[in-house]
Amino acid sequence: MANDTLFDLNTIDQDKQTQQGPVTCLGMEFENDEARRAYFREELRKKLPELKKIEGYPIGEDDDIINLSDPPYYTACPNPWLNDFVAEWEKEKQQLEAEGKRKTDFEVKEPYASDVSEGKNNPVYTAHTYHTKVPHPAIMRYILHYTQPGDIVLDGFAGTGMTGVAAAACSKSNDDIAARINGEWEQQFGHKPNWGARHAIIGDLSPYATNIAYFYNTPVNVQQLKREVERIQREMEDECGWECGWMYTTTNKNGEPKGKIDYVLWSDILVCPSCGKEYVFWNQAVDKEKKCICDEFACPHCNAMQSKKTASLANETIYDQSLKTPIKKVKTAPVIVVAKVGKEYIQREPNEYDIDTLNRIDKVEIGTFFPTNRLPIGRETQRNGDRGIHGWKRPL
């Protein structure tokens, strides 16, 4: 694997990640975590000549590989310490067996055949977007069923590392997720699962994915992270507040421009296949009482029944000031504004003030640098070309 990533939340004590005290790693003690990182980075540099002989070694300079890595837990190249961790974990199994937390003759006699349904509103899942991501509570069911505490789970196509998160989460048996799983187990198997941390070795070919996975699976100082996020937010408000603050305002119930927008929901505009006239998809397809999107809906102009598949997207050509060229894009319309005014929560259709604000935003020219490179060739980068987001082989 070009990017092997080793994570184990249970061998990396959170305090050791955040304090400046002694740190023990693979049997060696270091003054602090920075000393551990510096030592293993130098060791990784010595091992790079041999690692480069492995097929699929990532393209990059040695310094970049070293700086991206947090060895021995994470390396932006094949990880040379995998066997060392496996040996350490195998010793842990003996202690777990002595404590009665695992069996020497463990055998899975029946498959896990229950339906698994997990929403995508889990705070871990929503922390970072990525295609094909699976919520970690769904993966926990399979790990709990097919493994014991202390077992090693390998995911060679790990994406953003949800398998690693799930393996570590198996150590907890007192949260809401665990309560749901306990109930499922008692109903299906007549007993609760064998809770206890599993170790995980996860890797992926994508440097982007492994970078996300690294931060998903590495403990952090929560208070320090919160302070840093708040600092960045204050810095952005100082830099953009006076110049751009009006872009995020809306009106309260009295029509006064005092609200702060959280987000605006936009909808595609479709073209009716029967009469050829345009309409806003949200207005026709959403059943607000049942809170669902209808499979079929009527055109507001000719009343012909249709679906999103039979109707076509409405397009428009605009002149992009940044690209200095006309581009074709899908027409959209704002349909819902969500905002707060003090403690008052607002969710409504855009009013005249909102429309005027959006029109003003469209006319603003960005004065600072931002990249305008076209997207590289790839299946994922090409699929939004019809919406006006173009890769290299898509004509503008």
GROMACS .gro file of C-alpha atoms in nm:
model
  396
    1MET     CA    1   0.000   0.000   0.000
    2ALA     CA    2   0.136   0.339  -0.098
    3ASN     CA    3   0.002   0.500   0.217
    4ASP     CA    4  -0.006   0.268   0.517
    5THR     CA    5  -0.166   0.425   0.818
    6LEU     CA    6  -0.146   0.273   1.165
    7PHE     CA    7  -0.388   0.399   1.424
    8ASP     CA    8  -0.481   0.263   1.760
    9LEU     CA    9  -0.666   0.494   1.995
   10ASN     CA   10  -0.608   0.255   2.281
   11THR     CA   11  -0.229   0.242   2.262
   12ILE     CA   12  -0.206   0.621   2.234
   13ASP     CA   13  -0.318   0.757   2.569
   14GLN     CA   14  -0.491   1.092   2.522
   15ASP     CA   15  -0.292   1.262   2.797
   16LYS     CA   16   0.031   1.155   2.629
   17GLN     CA   17  -0.085   1.325   2.312
   18THR     CA   18  -0.148   1.654   2.486
   19GLN     CA   19   0.076   1.683   2.792
   20GLN     CA   20   0.450   1.743   2.806
   21GLY     CA   21   0.516   1.450   3.039
   22PRO     CA   22   0.692   1.120   2.968
   23VAL     CA   23   0.562   0.915   2.674
   24THR     CA   24   0.607   0.541   2.623
   25CYS     CA   25   0.594   0.405   2.268
   26LEU     CA   26   0.690   0.055   2.152
   27GLY     CA   27   0.869  -0.008   2.480
   28MET     CA   28   1.072   0.313   2.465
   29GLU     CA   29   1.022   0.612   2.695
   30PHE     CA   30   1.056   0.969   2.575
   31GLU     CA   31   1.061   1.300   2.759
   32ASN     CA   32   0.745   1.412   2.578
   33ASP     CA   33   0.546   1.349   2.262
   34GLU     CA   34   0.755   1.588   2.052
   35ALA     CA   35   1.066   1.392   2.146
   36ARG     CA   36   0.893   1.069   2.043
   37ARG     CA   37   0.793   1.220   1.710
   38ALA     CA   38   1.142   1.359   1.643
   39TYR     CA   39   1.310   1.026   1.719
   40PHE     CA   40   1.084   0.819   1.498
   41ARG     CA   41   1.097   1.070   1.215
   42GLU     CA   42   1.473   1.031   1.204
   43GLU     CA   43   1.431   0.654   1.214
   44LEU     CA   44   1.182   0.677   0.928
   45ARG     CA   45   1.429   0.881   0.724
   46LYS     CA   46   1.687   0.604   0.764
   47LYS     CA   47   1.435   0.346   0.642
   48LEU     CA   48   1.318   0.537   0.334
   49PRO     CA   49   1.575   0.387   0.091
   50GLU     CA   50   1.438   0.037   0.155
   51LEU     CA   51   1.076   0.153   0.163
   52LYS     CA   52   1.115   0.314  -0.179
   53LYS     CA   53   1.168  -0.031  -0.328
   54ILE     CA   54   0.809  -0.123  -0.244
   55GLU     CA   55   0.574  -0.104  -0.540
   56GLY     CA   56   0.335   0.186  -0.508
   57TYR     CA   57   0.561   0.401  -0.291
   58PRO     CA   58   0.412   0.754  -0.306
   59ILE     CA   59   0.561   1.019  -0.531
   60GLY     CA   60   0.713   1.289  -0.313
   61GLU     CA   61   1.028   1.436  -0.164
   62ASP     CA   62   1.177   1.274   0.145
   63ASP     CA   63   1.123   1.585   0.356
   64ASP     CA   64   0.757   1.600   0.257
   65ILE     CA   65   0.705   1.234   0.350
   66ILE     CA   66   0.877   1.290   0.685
   67ASN     CA   67   0.690   1.610   0.767
   68LEU     CA   68   0.352   1.456   0.684
   69SER     CA   69   0.420   1.156   0.906
   70ASP     CA   70   0.366   1.111   1.279
   71PRO     CA   71   0.563   0.788   1.324
   72PRO     CA   72   0.530   0.519   1.432
   73TYR     CA   73   0.152   0.567   1.449
   74TYR     CA   74   0.109   0.724   1.106
   75THR     CA   75   0.338   0.736   0.805
   76ALA     CA   76   0.270   0.889   0.463
   77CYS     CA   77   0.439   0.584   0.309
   78PRO     CA   78   0.454   0.211   0.391
   79ASN     CA   79   0.473   0.184   0.769
   80PRO     CA   80   0.786  -0.007   0.880
   81TRP     CA   81   0.664  -0.050   1.238
   82LEU     CA   82   0.355  -0.261   1.168
   83ASN     CA   83   0.518  -0.583   1.284
   84ASP     CA   84   0.636  -0.417   1.604
   85PHE     CA   85   0.284  -0.311   1.690
   86VAL     CA   86   0.143  -0.653   1.605
   87ALA     CA   87   0.399  -0.818   1.835
   88GLU     CA   88   0.307  -0.577   2.116
   89TRP     CA   89  -0.063  -0.639   2.070
   90GLU     CA   90  -0.016  -1.017   2.066
   91LYS     CA   91   0.138  -0.991   2.412
   92GLU     CA   92  -0.163  -0.791   2.530
   93LYS     CA   93  -0.391  -1.079   2.428
   94GLN     CA   94  -0.231  -1.303   2.687
   95GLN     CA   95  -0.313  -1.053   2.961
   96LEU     CA   96  -0.671  -1.016   2.837
   97GLU     CA   97  -0.714  -1.394   2.839
   98ALA     CA   98  -0.580  -1.408   3.195
   99GLU     CA   99  -0.838  -1.143   3.292
  100GLY     CA  100  -1.119  -1.342   3.128
  101LYS     CA  101  -1.190  -1.074   2.867
  102ARG     CA  102  -1.123  -1.304   2.570
  103LYS     CA  103  -1.123  -1.676   2.493
  104THR     CA  104  -0.849  -1.890   2.346
  105ASP     CA  105  -1.105  -2.102   2.162
  106PHE     CA  106  -1.321  -1.817   2.026
  107GLU     CA  107  -1.539  -1.925   1.735
  108VAL     CA  108  -1.810  -1.743   1.540
  109LYS     CA  109  -2.089  -1.997   1.490
  110GLU     CA  110  -2.342  -1.780   1.310
  111PRO     CA  111  -2.312  -1.482   1.075
  112TYR     CA  112  -2.425  -1.135   1.166
  113ALA     CA  113  -2.740  -1.128   0.956
  114SER     CA  114  -2.937  -0.835   1.098
  115ASP     CA  115  -3.012  -0.519   0.903
  116VAL     CA  116  -2.788  -0.230   1.002
  117SER     CA  117  -2.935   0.117   0.978
  118GLU     CA  118  -2.733   0.421   1.085
  119GLY     CA  119  -2.804   0.783   1.006
  120LYS     CA  120  -2.546   1.026   0.879
  121ASN     CA  121  -2.597   1.288   1.149
  122ASN     CA  122  -2.340   1.137   1.386
  123PRO     CA  123  -2.095   1.415   1.490
  124VAL     CA  124  -1.798   1.195   1.398
  125TYR     CA  125  -1.944   1.126   1.054
  126THR     CA  126  -2.019   1.492   0.984
  127ALA     CA  127  -1.679   1.619   1.100
  128HIS     CA  128  -1.542   1.580   0.747
  129THR     CA  129  -1.707   1.510   0.413
  130TYR     CA  130  -1.587   1.221   0.197
  131HIS     CA  131  -1.760   1.008  -0.064
  132THR     CA  132  -1.834   0.643   0.029
  133LYS     CA  133  -1.793   0.713   0.401
  134VAL     CA  134  -1.974   0.468   0.635
  135PRO     CA  135  -2.091   0.576   0.985
  136HIS     CA  136  -1.865   0.405   1.240
  137PRO     CA  137  -2.154   0.269   1.458
  138ALA     CA  138  -2.253   0.050   1.162
  139ILE     CA  139  -1.903  -0.097   1.143
  140MET     CA  140  -1.897  -0.155   1.520
  141ARG     CA  141  -2.167  -0.425   1.489
  142TYR     CA  142  -1.948  -0.639   1.266
  143ILE     CA  143  -1.631  -0.589   1.469
  144LEU     CA  144  -1.812  -0.677   1.792
  145HIS     CA  145  -1.960  -0.990   1.635
  146TYR     CA  146  -1.657  -1.131   1.456
  147THR     CA  147  -1.374  -1.033   1.694
  148GLN     CA  148  -1.277  -1.027   2.060
  149PRO     CA  149  -1.117  -0.750   2.270
  150GLY     CA  150  -0.753  -0.717   2.173
  151ASP     CA  151  -0.799  -0.857   1.822
  152ILE     CA  152  -0.638  -0.678   1.528
  153VAL     CA  153  -0.861  -0.546   1.250
  154LEU     CA  154  -0.704  -0.475   0.910
  155ASP     CA  155  -0.868  -0.239   0.662
  156GLY     CA  156  -0.652  -0.194   0.354
  157PHE     CA  157  -0.910   0.028   0.180
  158ALA     CA  158  -0.984   0.245   0.480
  159GLY     CA  159  -1.081   0.576   0.321
  160THR     CA  160  -1.118   0.822   0.607
  161GLY     CA  161  -1.058   0.559   0.874
  162MET     CA  162  -1.403   0.479   1.008
  163THR     CA  163  -1.291   0.121   1.075
  164GLY     CA  164  -1.025   0.256   1.310
  165VAL     CA  165  -1.280   0.476   1.486
  166ALA     CA  166  -1.517   0.179   1.518
  167ALA     CA  167  -1.247  -0.052   1.658
  168ALA     CA  168  -1.158   0.201   1.928
  169ALA     CA  169  -1.524   0.278   2.003
  170CYS     CA  170  -1.579  -0.089   2.093
  171SER     CA  171  -1.407  -0.009   2.425
  172LYS     CA  172  -1.707   0.196   2.536
  173SER     CA  173  -2.017   0.035   2.678
  174ASN     CA  174  -2.199   0.323   2.846
  175ASP     CA  175  -2.302   0.565   2.572
  176ASP     CA  176  -2.615   0.592   2.357
  177ILE     CA  177  -2.466   0.393   2.068
  178ALA     CA  178  -2.365   0.112   2.300
  179ALA     CA  179  -2.714   0.107   2.455
  180ARG     CA  180  -2.870   0.056   2.112
  181ILE     CA  181  -2.626  -0.219   2.024
  182ASN     CA  182  -2.683  -0.390   2.359
  183GLY     CA  183  -3.055  -0.396   2.289
  184GLU     CA  184  -3.004  -0.541   1.941
  185TRP     CA  185  -2.769  -0.811   2.073
  186GLU     CA  186  -3.002  -0.919   2.353
  187GLN     CA  187  -3.290  -0.948   2.108
  188GLN     CA  188  -3.093  -1.139   1.843
  189PHE     CA  189  -2.839  -1.340   2.046
  190GLY     CA  190  -2.978  -1.333   2.400
  191HIS     CA  191  -2.674  -1.155   2.548
  192LYS     CA  192  -2.475  -0.833   2.522
  193PRO     CA  193  -2.167  -0.809   2.299
  194ASN     CA  194  -1.818  -0.854   2.437
  195TRP     CA  195  -1.718  -0.493   2.482
  196GLY     CA  196  -1.351  -0.405   2.473
  197ALA     CA  197  -1.110  -0.219   2.249
  198ARG     CA  198  -0.988  -0.374   1.927
  199HIS     CA  199  -0.670  -0.262   1.756
  200ALA     CA  200  -0.676  -0.138   1.397
  201ILE     CA  201  -0.429  -0.119   1.113
  202ILE     CA  202  -0.576   0.092   0.835
  203GLY     CA  203  -0.435   0.210   0.506
  204ASP     CA  204  -0.539   0.365   0.179
  205LEU     CA  205  -0.377   0.461  -0.151
  206SER     CA  206  -0.513   0.815  -0.127
  207PRO     CA  207  -0.292   1.066   0.063
  208TYR     CA  208  -0.604   1.280   0.105
  209ALA     CA  209  -0.796   0.996   0.269
  210THR     CA  210  -0.513   0.890   0.500
  211ASN     CA  211  -0.462   1.248   0.613
  212ILE     CA  212  -0.827   1.271   0.715
  213ALA     CA  213  -0.809   0.926   0.875
  214TYR     CA  214  -0.504   1.029   1.076
  215PHE     CA  215  -0.686   1.318   1.239
  216TYR     CA  216  -1.002   1.112   1.289
  217ASN     CA  217  -0.808   0.848   1.479
  218THR     CA  218  -0.555   1.055   1.673
  219PRO     CA  219  -0.667   1.184   2.015
  220VAL     CA  220  -0.654   1.559   2.057
  221ASN     CA  221  -0.671   1.808   2.340
  222VAL     CA  222  -1.034   1.912   2.304
  223GLN     CA  223  -1.000   2.236   2.499
  224GLN     CA  224  -0.693   2.337   2.300
  225LEU     CA  225  -0.875   2.260   1.975
  226LYS     CA  226  -1.176   2.466   2.085
  227ARG     CA  227  -0.956   2.763   2.173
  228GLU     CA  228  -0.782   2.744   1.836
  229VAL     CA  229  -1.112   2.729   1.643
  230GLU     CA  230  -1.242   3.029   1.837
  231ARG     CA  231  -0.918   3.217   1.767
  232ILE     CA  232  -0.949   3.152   1.393
  233GLN     CA  233  -1.313   3.259   1.403
  234ARG     CA  234  -1.226   3.587   1.576
  235GLU     CA  235  -0.946   3.646   1.326
  236MET     CA  236  -1.183   3.591   1.033
  237GLU     CA  237  -1.444   3.820   1.186
  238ASP     CA  238  -1.181   4.092   1.238
  239GLU     CA  239  -1.061   4.053   0.881
  240CYS     CA  240  -1.397   4.016   0.706
  241GLY     CA  241  -1.653   4.141   0.954
  242TRP     CA  242  -1.688   4.503   0.847
  243GLU     CA  243  -1.641   4.439   0.478
  244CYS     CA  244  -1.841   4.119   0.438
  245GLY     CA  245  -2.067   4.102   0.741
  246TRP     CA  246  -2.368   4.231   0.545
  247MET     CA  247  -2.356   3.913   0.332
  248TYR     CA  248  -2.476   3.709   0.630
  249THR     CA  249  -2.758   3.933   0.750
  250THR     CA  250  -3.132   3.878   0.720
  251THR     CA  251  -3.441   4.029   0.877
  252ASN     CA  252  -3.617   3.938   1.197
  253LYS     CA  253  -3.993   3.901   1.232
  254ASN     CA  254  -4.029   4.277   1.241
  255GLY     CA  255  -3.847   4.321   0.911
  256GLU     CA  256  -3.534   4.463   1.074
  257PRO     CA  257  -3.195   4.351   0.930
  258LYS     CA  258  -3.066   4.202   1.257
  259GLY     CA  259  -3.053   3.829   1.187
  260LYS     CA  260  -2.736   3.630   1.117
  261ILE     CA  261  -2.773   3.359   0.850
  262ASP     CA  262  -2.659   3.006   0.931
  263TYR     CA  263  -2.721   2.878   0.580
  264VAL     CA  264  -2.939   2.913   0.270
  265LEU     CA  265  -3.093   2.611   0.099
  266TRP     CA  266  -3.089   2.622  -0.282
  267SER     CA  267  -3.292   2.416  -0.526
  268ASP     CA  268  -3.241   2.321  -0.891
  269ILE     CA  269  -3.472   2.470  -1.152
  270LEU     CA  270  -3.621   2.209  -1.385
  271VAL     CA  271  -3.778   2.223  -1.732
  272CYS     CA  272  -4.114   2.049  -1.783
  273PRO     CA  273  -4.091   1.787  -2.065
  274SER     CA  274  -4.453   1.860  -2.165
  275CYS     CA  275  -4.479   2.239  -2.185
  276GLY     CA  276  -4.111   2.336  -2.181
  277LYS     CA  277  -4.155   2.590  -1.901
  278GLU     CA  278  -3.930   2.623  -1.597
  279TYR     CA  279  -4.018   2.570  -1.230
  280VAL     CA  280  -3.837   2.535  -0.897
  281PHE     CA  281  -3.795   2.168  -0.806
  282TRP     CA  282  -3.836   2.230  -0.431
  283ASN     CA  283  -4.170   2.405  -0.470
  284GLN     CA  284  -4.326   2.116  -0.663
  285ALA     CA  285  -4.155   1.803  -0.533
  286VAL     CA  286  -4.136   1.859  -0.158
  287ASP     CA  287  -4.429   1.747   0.057
  288LYS     CA  288  -4.390   1.980   0.355
  289GLU     CA  289  -4.651   1.797   0.565
  290LYS     CA  290  -4.497   1.452   0.520
  291LYS     CA  291  -4.145   1.600   0.509
  292CYS     CA  292  -4.038   1.401   0.206
  293ILE     CA  293  -3.959   1.439  -0.165
  294CYS     CA  294  -4.228   1.295  -0.390
  295ASP     CA  295  -4.133   1.048  -0.663
  296GLU     CA  296  -4.375   1.222  -0.900
  297PHE     CA  297  -4.507   1.576  -0.900
  298ALA     CA  298  -4.712   1.807  -1.121
  299CYS     CA  299  -4.582   2.090  -1.338
  300PRO     CA  300  -4.724   2.419  -1.202
  301HIS     CA  301  -4.786   2.543  -1.557
  302CYS     CA  302  -4.952   2.249  -1.738
  303ASN     CA  303  -5.019   2.010  -1.448
  304ALA     CA  304  -4.843   1.723  -1.630
  305MET     CA  305  -4.708   1.458  -1.391
  306GLN     CA  306  -4.333   1.401  -1.405
  307SER     CA  307  -4.029   1.301  -1.201
  308LYS     CA  308  -3.679   1.432  -1.156
  309LYS     CA  309  -3.565   1.177  -1.413
  310THR     CA  310  -3.813   1.278  -1.682
  311ALA     CA  311  -3.772   1.652  -1.632
  312SER     CA  312  -3.447   1.818  -1.739
  313LEU     CA  313  -3.224   2.070  -1.565
  314ALA     CA  314  -3.258   2.432  -1.669
  315ASN     CA  315  -2.929   2.586  -1.777
  316GLU     CA  316  -2.800   2.938  -1.815
  317THR     CA  317  -2.482   3.093  -1.952
  318ILE     CA  318  -2.307   3.352  -1.738
  319TYR     CA  319  -1.983   3.544  -1.772
  320ASP     CA  320  -1.736   3.437  -1.505
  321GLN     CA  321  -1.531   3.741  -1.403
  322SER     CA  322  -1.258   3.527  -1.248
  323LEU     CA  323  -1.214   3.293  -1.546
  324LYS     CA  324  -1.277   3.578  -1.794
  325THR     CA  325  -1.498   3.353  -2.002
  326PRO     CA  326  -1.866   3.258  -2.033
  327ILE     CA  327  -1.966   2.932  -1.862
  328LYS     CA  328  -2.277   2.717  -1.875
  329LYS     CA  329  -2.428   2.623  -1.539
  330VAL     CA  330  -2.745   2.479  -1.388
  331LYS     CA  331  -3.000   2.740  -1.281
  332THR     CA  332  -3.081   2.738  -0.910
  333ALA     CA  333  -3.298   2.938  -0.673
  334PRO     CA  334  -3.285   3.003  -0.295
  335VAL     CA  335  -3.581   2.839  -0.120
  336ILE     CA  336  -3.510   2.838   0.255
  337VAL     CA  337  -3.320   3.077   0.483
  338VAL     CA  338  -3.209   2.952   0.825
  339ALA     CA  339  -3.087   3.218   1.069
  340LYS     CA  340  -3.072   3.332   1.431
  341VAL     CA  341  -3.165   3.663   1.589
  342GLY     CA  342  -3.037   3.644   1.945
  343LYS     CA  343  -3.212   3.334   2.077
  344GLU     CA  344  -3.480   3.348   1.810
  345TYR     CA  345  -3.458   3.075   1.544
  346ILE     CA  346  -3.576   3.166   1.192
  347GLN     CA  347  -3.654   2.924   0.909
  348ARG     CA  348  -3.853   3.066   0.620
  349GLU     CA  349  -3.860   3.136   0.248
  350PRO     CA  350  -3.630   3.417   0.127
  351ASN     CA  351  -3.790   3.761   0.146
  352GLU     CA  352  -3.718   4.071  -0.058
  353TYR     CA  353  -3.427   4.169   0.167
  354ASP     CA  354  -3.264   3.826   0.119
  355ILE     CA  355  -3.304   3.837  -0.260
  356ASP     CA  356  -3.153   4.187  -0.275
  357THR     CA  357  -2.860   4.070  -0.058
  358LEU     CA  358  -2.794   3.769  -0.282
  359ASN     CA  359  -2.802   3.990  -0.590
  360ARG     CA  360  -2.549   4.224  -0.427
  361ILE     CA  361  -2.323   3.928  -0.346
  362ASP     CA  362  -2.329   3.820  -0.712
  363LYS     CA  363  -2.189   4.158  -0.813
  364VAL     CA  364  -1.902   4.159  -0.562
  365GLU     CA  365  -1.556   4.098  -0.705
  366ILE     CA  366  -1.314   3.901  -0.487
  367GLY     CA  367  -1.012   4.119  -0.421
  368THR     CA  368  -0.777   3.855  -0.281
  369PHE     CA  369  -0.615   3.555  -0.451
  370PHE     CA  370  -0.800   3.228  -0.491
  371PRO     CA  371  -0.712   2.937  -0.724
  372THR     CA  372  -0.884   2.918  -1.063
  373ASN     CA  373  -0.711   2.604  -1.189
  374ARG     CA  374  -0.934   2.359  -1.370
  375LEU     CA  375  -0.993   2.026  -1.200
  376PRO     CA  376  -0.758   1.736  -1.284
  377ILE     CA  377  -0.876   1.439  -1.490
  378GLY     CA  378  -1.071   1.184  -1.286
  379ARG     CA  379  -1.410   1.021  -1.256
  380GLU     CA  380  -1.515   1.215  -0.949
  381THR     CA  381  -1.383   1.548  -1.078
  382GLN     CA  382  -1.566   1.506  -1.409
  383ARG     CA  383  -1.910   1.410  -1.291
  384ASN     CA  384  -2.020   1.765  -1.203
  385GLY     CA  385  -1.925   1.908  -1.541
  386ASP     CA  386  -2.290   1.932  -1.644
  387ARG     CA  387  -2.349   2.162  -1.348
  388GLY     CA  388  -2.077   2.406  -1.454
  389ILE     CA  389  -1.791   2.260  -1.249
  390HIS     CA  390  -1.543   2.151  -1.512
  391GLY     CA  391  -1.245   1.920  -1.533
  392TRP     CA  392  -0.975   1.945  -1.794
  393LYS     CA  393  -1.161   1.753  -2.063
  394ARG     CA  394  -1.490   1.932  -2.020
  395PRO     CA  395  -1.542   2.222  -2.261
  396LEU     CA  396  -1.630   2.551  -2.100
   0.00000   0.00000   0.00000
